[in-house]
């Protein structure tokens, strides 16, 4: 029953009592106040109907108001008909009190519901605002042309802070030529436009506009995306495609695609212009294309394409296109490529065609009636290439194919200059000009093959004429071997004199026949003091005379010796040398000479010491690095396995080190790392190894543990040592450390496993609150 029925029932009861059971009334003024209360309750019931969807609020309010309405009806009846007092008190206590309780319950529930609703609305508004601020696009809310809201992305794209543009008219950011268009356009759709940045540059943006409510007013929301880069790429692609089309037309190139599932055949506009003589695309079937192929070449083309599909290999083929209207017979060169699906099945074939009619005709005319010359030409030991003055290759022999890697058709399609390195083209042009005067020239240059191999060549060029047209015949000889021999002889001589090693050449009896300059530079002895002396009596080697005799004996037996030897310079200074003693034999295997090569390794010895330190020690702290730590751990495990001892591996990572770097700078941070290394070394025993792996990560190898529990004492000792602050350049710096521990052989039997498990335990210590240690367990 709703409030309408309650009101109707109350009025009916009132009329029933008044007209069916008339009683004299004595009414005072308070009667009207009761009527007013009655009316207010009725109004309350009417408004309560709006909360009907919220049962927790509506039900107690409806019951309470209904009870109050009934109680008020009783009061009014008591005024009119002077009913007994017990009826009045029953209405007041039994109905009104219960009604008030229900009413209060509904009111309290409504207040809580309102608070929860407002909280949810605030959270939704915060989430919505967060999305707006973190987006990659500018989001603007506009009311009557005025910007009411804009997110922070406007700073990245246009250079304005949001506070600068809020309150401004949106037209201030749009070039004037767009104003009229925007004023007459629907601003609730997607469109492209230019915007002005703070530094007066223009960018192209895409705007997605729609209507929304903002501050209870109808507004426009614009989502603005910078598409400047995309537009530039689109324009570049368009220009590239136009240039490609022009290039294909000039080169007489075209392409086609054959779709195997439908046998459809598509030819590009450029290809169709070559084949059909019409500048439009060809869309048809493969059988339609074969109508253009010369009947004599069609079977060969079909065979080629059949083999391609069966063997899965592309082909290169030259065939003829039969004459058409106003078009002579053409010769096409075709190269194919196979397109396969994910299962390796051929789905499509792509072909590139080139009109090589002119090149082919030229080639055919030149080689007519040349069979006798051809035999000599083809079987020459040198490459022979015939070309015109422009460099267009007319003919080539087998040797040309062999040394350059091109087949003859490919050679006919390239320019002779393509065989030269770029730096050598000027030499080719010089040779052509020289030929015009002398008709013969011989020169050396560098050429390259199809695969990019470069080689020195000797070219003998001669000029001749056929039917009034001038041609050049190049006889090309690969002189790689000759150049190598010349180079090796020259290099050997230069190496002997200028090498960094001292060299002695001895006869078979050990007497010095030749000495290079470097030997004198190393030992300070002159050539006259060395030549013609026996190897056993040379002053630089006398200091180790007995060792030198052993070396010479071994060389004579084995033919070689290599090792370290300490000699003496002329000034009496001892120095280390590296000896390389070899024998030189003749064609019959007999020894004809001995060669001694000495290298001063003084600097190398010094560098070896430095490199050893660099290789095994951390450059900042001087502690063992990762490599030395790993080597020591492996040796420690071998010893522990033999002696049945426990070994602990600790991984330490400093807590709060990043904050130190951020607060004091990296120089202070580096000094802190040095002090941490020293403190760790003082905390553990001398037999234990403290190493720095990287950054703020340290490791410790604890040796000779009688019990795995002993590691807990050491870990606590390390943690306690970090309670004292580090004094760095007058600054008191406090950092902690998280320690992960793995014990051999309980947590791993090899170095890699122990390192991995200690690292895992350290990360667990970090995760558990830092500044603590965790011993690895298998459950981790």
C-alpha angles and dihedrals in degrees: 000000000000131000093268091064092045091053092046091049092049093051091047091052091049093052092044092056094043101047106024096041105027114191128176112258133213106193126183127195094268086072090075093053089054090051089052090051088049090053093049091052090051090051089048090054091050092053092043088066088073089066094054092114090061101066095182090060101030100051099055092040092049094047093045095049091044091053091047090050092053091045091050090050088055091050092052090047089051090054093050102038101025093232119191118286094243089063090052094048091046089056093045098046104026099041110017096046093048090045091052090051091053091045092052090048092053092045093051091048090050092051091052091046090052092051092049091047092050090048092052091048091052091049091049090049091050092049091047091049091048090053091049093050097046098047124111092232133071110252116200131180114204129191118188090339094308120117108238099172138010130171127235093261088084087075092059096044107031101017096238126124111233091243090059096059103035107105094023125113113257091229089071089076098045123082113251094246089068097049098088092044092051093045092058097037133091105257094198098080141066119281142152124239143154122255130198117237123215090262090052096255121137124235130183115237138181114225123202105193129188140155122264142161118256122172087351091300131112108256142168120243116203123196105198122196124187106234097166094114092045091052092049090052091048091051091046091050091049092050091046092052091049091050090047091053091050091047092050091050093050093046092043091239129152139161140217139194128213116201105205098197093061100019087233116156124205125190123192122242090254092049092047090051089057096044104030101023090235126113098226139089121272118225116179142094131302091253089059091056093053089062087074096050119098109257092234093053098039096084091050092049091049090050092050092051093045091052090047092056094042097046097031092231126128120232142211115218141166119214140155132256112215118243119273138185109316089348127102126217112293134207116217130194111208130195121183138201127196123226115204134190126233090277093055095253118141109245103163141016123211120200134190117205129193129189103235095165095120094047091047094049092049090050093048094049094050096051096048114120092003102115095119092047089043094062092053091039095052098044097049117127088225128064112256122197125179117201139158126249091271091058097251106149113234102175143358137183134232093268089057090056089048099051099035099039095225122120115235095260091053090049089052089055098052133066121250088239089065087071092059127079112247092249090054098051092089088057089053091051090049089053092051092052090046090052092055088060104033102020089221134062136166123200144148125241144152119263133184135216130225090265092052098258110149123206138170115254138189110217124198106192126189131182122226138164134228117189091340096310120115122231134178125223114204118196103198122196121189104227096180094121093045092048091047091053092047091046093048092051092048092042093049090054092047093044091051093053102035106028117122089238126081112240131199123186112203133189120238090274094054100257117142112252099169137010129189128226095252092061089060091046091054098044100028089230120129125237091253091055091054107036119097093009122126114251088239093057101044110129096229091057101040092091089071097031097150093048089048090054090053091050093049091049092052092047091053090051102039100023094234146049133182131184150095121307131180114220137168131245122224090262090059096256114142116222138172120253134185111227123209109181118181138165125231116214133199129234091278094049096258119140111251101164145005123219124204119193118189127191123194102230097179093113091041090056090052092046091048089059091048093045091049089056092045092046097050106026135063111250094219106042101020089232122134111279130224094280096050091042090054093047093049091047091054092050091045091052091050090052093044092050090051094046095037093237132146122248125193126206115202125196113198126190119183117241114222097010093127090055089053091053092047093047104038103018134249094287091062088042090055091049089050091054089053091051092047089054092051093047092050090050091051091047098054131049124276091247090058121088123232113192137175115223102181141316108348095339119116132177132202129198111207110198135192097027112172091194132020088229091068089075091070091062091051092047092052090048090054092048091049090051089060092058089078112079121243115241108218117173090332094313121121105221124185123197133161133209137225113215129201118192133196121180127211125258097005097059100029142345098218137049097251094052093047092049092048093048094046089050091051091049091050092054089050089053089052091048092047094060107290129250092072141090130244125195112215118253127183091245088069 
